Amino acid sequence: MRLVRFYDSTYQYLQLREQIHAAALEVLDSQNYILGPHGEQLEIEFAGALGLPFAVGVSSGTGALHLALLACGVQPGDEVITTPFTFAATVAAILYCGARPVLADIDPQTLNIDPAAVAAKITSRTRAILPVHLYGLPAEMTPILELARQHHLFVIEDAAQAHGATYHTHHVGSLGEIGCFSFYPSKNLGACGDAGILVTQNPELASRVRLLRNWGQTEKYHHACLGFNYRLDELQAAILRVKLKKLPEWNLSRRKIALIYEQSITTPHIVKPSWPPGLDSAWHLYTIRTARRDELRDYLQARGISTAIHYPRPLHLQPAYSHLGYHVGDLPNAELAARQVLSLPLYPGMPEDDALYVVETIHSFFR
Ligand SMILES: *Cc1c(COP(=O)(O)O)cnc(C)c1O
């Protein structure tokens, strides 16, 4: 039987294997492991790729979100508006600051946060809006930025799934005050371990984040404020520098597979991802919706095709966040999406025949 993996990084690794080995060996030989020259260069190169002046490397995407919120002054008593339909880290980062996550429902078409729902949740305590570019598709930023301007709020973008995506020619991560990226291995740009980065136009925010990521130290053993150990390590930075050069090519490769799905899936029983004009998704995931999701998933699995569900339960219904006081029915679009979404196999270098086999198998399920 043909086997189609949901995700496979072998193609990416083999393309760069020698260069990754050389980069790693160089760091090992240097014996300089944390916050060194590769981290500094990665910051310059990553910021440059987004057309921004500042980037600060950190130890994960979660750390990036946490520090972004802190740098914007988010504190206990504040509210931060975000989406319930995202990975747990987005909401956790708000809770780490002692602030209250206020969840605004998603747009049923894009599955990104609905700007009208955001507007309805703004109060005098709102400090920031935290949109997520889910699956790599840019959130609807123009109305979000306009709301932020009117109400003097910070906009922090969770771009953990959207390296290289553009919103009307602007790189995501560059639209709000701070953009946060994850380099978790399976992200569009992945390290060989955990890592992340923040980007900003604002030199003060950049230096505050720099301080916070390394124990609040203005100089060695002088702690100006409560800081964290969220430093980027050199091994990851050196490897990421090698891989960053391939990001545009890998995103194009993802897009090619997405285009095959977009053009070849014709059954009316499936809702394909929205593809709004002017928005260029990073195609982190290709996620369809169908009322018969679980049946379809089993059918595909039995025919060698692995899929995944992002995410099976919206965050307002997670036990960990039950103290926020939300109930079933409060955020219906997110709840419906959680029952219907199914992410199809997609990765750079995925054979086109595999994508066509996925499409064929989907069609045979509905016939
Ligand atoms: C992966 C991810 C994160 C967290 O990134 P880590 O590097 O794993 O800490 C945050 N938000 C979203 C939307 C993600 O997909």
CSV table of C-alpha atoms and ligand atoms in Angstrom, one decimal, residues 60-63 65 86-87 89-90 132 134 158 160-161 182-184 187 194-195 311, ligand 1:
chain,number,residue,atom,x,y,z
A,60,SER,CA,11.0,29.2,21.7
A,61,GLY,CA,7.9,30.7,20.1
A,62,THR,CA,6.2,30.5,23.5
A,63,GLY,CA,9.0,32.6,25.0
A,65,LEU,CA,5.0,35.5,22.9
A,86,THR,CA,-5.0,28.3,18.0
A,87,PHE,CA,-2.3,26.3,19.8
A,89,ALA,CA,0.8,28.6,23.8
A,90,THR,CA,-1.0,31.7,22.5
A,132,VAL,CA,-2.7,34.4,15.1
A,134,LEU,CA,-3.4,30.3,11.6
A,158,ASP,CA,1.5,35.2,16.6
A,160,ALA,CA,4.5,30.9,14.6
A,161,GLN,CA,2.9,29.2,11.6
A,182,SER,CA,8.6,29.7,16.5
A,183,PHE,CA,11.4,27.6,15.1
A,184,TYR,CA,9.9,24.3,16.4
A,187,LYS,CA,7.3,24.9,11.5
A,194,ASP,CA,13.5,24.5,20.2
A,195,ALA,CA,14.0,28.2,19.2
A,311,TYR,CA,-7.2,21.6,16.7
B,1,LIG,C1,4.1,26.4,17.5
B,1,LIG,C2,3.2,27.5,18.0
B,1,LIG,C3,3.5,28.3,19.1
B,1,LIG,C4,4.6,27.9,20.1
B,1,LIG,O1,5.8,27.8,19.6
B,1,LIG,P1,6.9,26.9,20.4
B,1,LIG,O2,8.2,27.3,19.6
B,1,LIG,O3,6.5,25.5,20.2
B,1,LIG,O4,7.0,27.4,21.8
B,1,LIG,C5,2.7,29.4,19.4
B,1,LIG,N1,1.6,29.7,18.6
B,1,LIG,C6,1.3,28.9,17.6
B,1,LIG,C7,0.1,29.3,16.7
B,1,LIG,C8,2.1,27.8,17.2
B,1,LIG,O5,1.7,27.1,16.1
